[in-house]
């Protein structure tokens, strides 16, 4: 069968929209990216990538000249077969619901400029159940179907996940235009799971909350390991070998962060209430994850209290919420730093491979930043690893001379046998 190009317009060119645009362009479709952030669009037009995402450079420079970048929804959707919405849905801090204002702004504008060519409006943003029904009411056009197309990519692995997803989920109440989805994903040889729209919306939240609960569980077991002198890495290996449990998302640490798990668990707990279901597991995960980050900060401070210096220099390795990204949204590292800064005797100098600029937008000049790991370590009274950058594993601590040789490894990255002369603290096992 001859490959048929589709015209796809993606609204929102962030951590999801941009990799998705590059992915569909690479699959041979005509892609238009629309974003109301003019600086971002100008950068993209000029070949500047506004985010850091692992391995994005090569694909970006192959594809970006084929992609149209615009700030105008009117121009951007004029030829679209499918419009994909990928704008942010952060937490509304007053109501704890997902803030859908960005989404509805986009939908209201789409409605004005829609034309007969467009058949599908697909929501890739993570939105509470029944949001598709609201969009349908606003669009109010019987020639167009509103579908849910939840996104499961992980930051730092966005392209890998785009081209090799475990599954693609499509939620549609009307099947008449689903042939377009088959064309869209024709070259991705992975199962497509078709559901009704509300179920697809729920799949997205259920998956994220399940993973958040799984992490929360392994972190609780890590605490238990510390009290009974067991080893969390061995426990995780032992349970992860059971295929019913699976070995992924069992890394104990300092709590989960990012722009997704915290906000999506919060939104889900809130819409659970709205539909009269008390989602206790989800609510516990939210509470425990916040507590965990506070507890970790206290733990670090307790270690610091043993150091006999008036001012303590804390060297932080890692600011991003995880490795392979520059994203600091809800980063546990940043939350822990904020708690530590409440103590007047603490100075912080932090390193990250990619997230110094994004961290600066949150912490400003409350801490110092350095691109030089050796500087950070050699000037530190205690070194805290708070992001799982693989590169930190390669540091040869025997060649470095911090004032006090103390390491807190919040990600269990290091091999304690290579840390002779250091006091080593880690998670869920004896350091
Ligand atoms: P982001 O903040 O990085 O990007 C959103 C973009 O949308 C921004 O560039 C913003 O300027 C633009 N925007 C907002 N309102 C607009 C409008 N009316 N018109 C045009 N552009 C507009 O967000 P993100 O991390 O890419 O997440 C987007 C959605 O995808 C969220 O709902 C998120 O939950 C979901 N999601 C994210 C990930 C992830 O890994 N980040 C994974 C799966 C799903
Ligand atoms: C997560 C999901 O994994 C994606 O499938 C989903 O699409 C995305 O949210 C979303 O909805 O936006 P992401 O937030 O990019 O992706 O990152 P993860 O790799 O899931 O990590 C989230 C947090 O959990 C990080 O802080 C990470 O350090 C932590 N984590 C992860 C652990 O503490 N232990 C683990 O075993 C795994």
GROMACS .gro file of C-alpha atoms and ligand atoms in nm, residues 10-20 33-38 40-41 44 50-51 53 70-73 85-90 98-107 109 123-127 149-156 158 161 204-205 208 258-261 263-264 321-322 325 327 329, ligand 1:
model
  117
   10UNK     CA    1   0.041   1.999   1.687
   11UNK     CA    2  -0.057   2.266   1.937
   12UNK     CA    3   0.202   2.299   2.216
   13UNK     CA    4   0.570   2.249   2.138
   14UNK     CA    5   0.707   2.143   2.475
   15UNK     CA    6   0.856   1.823   2.613
   16UNK     CA    7   0.578   1.622   2.443
   17UNK     CA    8   0.485   1.833   2.141
   18UNK     CA    9   0.836   1.878   2.002
   19UNK     CA   10   0.954   1.513   2.013
   20UNK     CA   11   0.614   1.407   1.878
   33UNK     CA   12   0.395   2.308   1.520
   34UNK     CA   13   0.192   2.580   1.685
   35UNK     CA   14   0.293   2.743   2.012
   36UNK     CA   15   0.183   3.074   2.162
   37UNK     CA   16   0.531   3.124   2.305
   38UNK     CA   17   0.683   3.346   2.038
   40UNK     CA   18   1.013   2.929   2.143
   41UNK     CA   19   0.879   2.945   1.789
   44UNK     CA   20   1.276   2.656   1.661
   50UNK     CA   21   1.440   2.512   2.352
   51UNK     CA   22   1.458   2.201   2.574
   53UNK     CA   23   1.606   1.588   2.562
   70UNK     CA   24   0.401   2.920   1.384
   71UNK     CA   25   0.237   3.107   1.670
   72UNK     CA   26  -0.092   3.128   1.481
   73UNK     CA   27  -0.359   2.863   1.534
   85UNK     CA   28  -0.336   1.914   2.137
   86UNK     CA   29  -0.025   1.889   2.355
   87UNK     CA   30  -0.045   2.196   2.579
   88UNK     CA   31   0.034   2.185   2.950
   89UNK     CA   32  -0.222   2.081   3.214
   90UNK     CA   33  -0.053   2.182   3.540
   98UNK     CA   34  -0.582   1.996   3.644
   99UNK     CA   35  -0.571   2.352   3.512
  100UNK     CA   36  -0.738   2.319   3.174
  101UNK     CA   37  -0.723   2.686   3.083
  102UNK     CA   38  -0.439   2.637   2.828
  103UNK     CA   39  -0.632   2.354   2.669
  104UNK     CA   40  -0.964   2.535   2.650
  105UNK     CA   41  -0.796   2.851   2.518
  106UNK     CA   42  -0.656   2.640   2.237
  107UNK     CA   43  -0.989   2.461   2.176
  109UNK     CA   44  -0.946   2.922   1.904
  123UNK     CA   45  -0.594   1.525   2.289
  124UNK     CA   46  -0.241   1.422   2.383
  125UNK     CA   47  -0.235   1.647   2.688
  126UNK     CA   48  -0.315   1.453   3.003
  127UNK     CA   49  -0.669   1.558   3.086
  149UNK     CA   50  -0.469   0.993   2.233
  150UNK     CA   51  -0.285   0.981   2.569
  151UNK     CA   52   0.092   1.006   2.565
  152UNK     CA   53   0.311   0.765   2.762
  153UNK     CA   54   0.659   0.888   2.673
  154UNK     CA   55   0.916   0.947   2.944
  155UNK     CA   56   1.131   1.257   2.942
  156UNK     CA   57   1.487   1.166   2.861
  158UNK     CA   58   1.101   1.067   2.448
  161UNK     CA   59   0.936   0.590   2.344
  204UNK     CA   60  -0.344   0.761   3.125
  205UNK     CA   61  -0.404   0.858   3.488
  208UNK     CA   62   0.086   0.720   3.602
  258UNK     CA   63   0.861   1.575   3.746
  259UNK     CA   64   0.584   1.753   3.567
  260UNK     CA   65   0.368   1.441   3.557
  261UNK     CA   66   0.341   1.205   3.855
  263UNK     CA   67   0.030   1.671   3.913
  264UNK     CA   68  -0.146   1.368   3.768
  321UNK     CA   69   1.392   1.564   3.847
  322UNK     CA   70   1.563   1.271   3.675
  325UNK     CA   71   1.648   1.598   3.096
  327UNK     CA   72   1.337   1.963   3.349
  329UNK     CA   73   0.946   2.085   3.753
  432LIG     P1   74   0.523   2.194   2.827
  432LIG     O1   75   0.488   2.296   2.927
  432LIG     O2   76   0.665   2.154   2.807
  432LIG     O3   77   0.468   2.240   2.683
  432LIG     C1   78   0.342   2.294   2.663
  432LIG     C2   79   0.351   2.397   2.551
  432LIG     O4   80   0.220   2.442   2.518
  432LIG     C3   81   0.430   2.523   2.590
  432LIG     O5   82   0.534   2.542   2.497
  432LIG     C4   83   0.326   2.636   2.584
  432LIG     O6   84   0.380   2.757   2.541
  432LIG     C5   85   0.226   2.580   2.484
  432LIG     N1   86   0.090   2.636   2.495
  432LIG     C6   87   0.014   2.654   2.606
  432LIG     N2   88  -0.105   2.703   2.574
  432LIG     C7   89  -0.107   2.719   2.438
  432LIG     C8   90  -0.204   2.764   2.345
  432LIG     N3   91  -0.326   2.803   2.383
  432LIG     N4   92  -0.171   2.767   2.215
  432LIG     C9   93  -0.049   2.726   2.175
  432LIG     N5   94   0.046   2.678   2.259
  432LIG    C10   95   0.017   2.675   2.388
  432LIG     O7   96   0.434   2.067   2.863
  432LIG     P2   97   0.469   1.913   2.834
  432LIG     O8   98   0.560   1.859   2.937
  432LIG     O9   99   0.503   1.899   2.689
  432LIG    O10  100   0.326   1.847   2.860
  432LIG    C11  101   0.216   1.869   2.775
  432LIG    C12  102   0.104   1.773   2.813
  432LIG    O11  103   0.145   1.639   2.790
  432LIG    C13  104   0.063   1.779   2.961
  432LIG    O12  105  -0.075   1.758   2.970
  432LIG    C14  106   0.138   1.662   3.022
  432LIG    O13  107   0.074   1.611   3.136
  432LIG    C15  108   0.133   1.562   2.910
  432LIG     N6  109   0.242   1.464   2.912
  432LIG    C16  110   0.369   1.507   2.938
  432LIG    C17  111   0.474   1.414   2.935
  432LIG    C18  112   0.616   1.456   2.966
  432LIG    O14  113   0.701   1.370   2.972
  432LIG     N7  114   0.646   1.585   2.983
  432LIG    C19  115   0.449   1.280   2.901
  432LIG    C20  116   0.316   1.242   2.874
  432LIG    C21  117   0.215   1.335   2.878
   0.00000   0.00000   0.00000
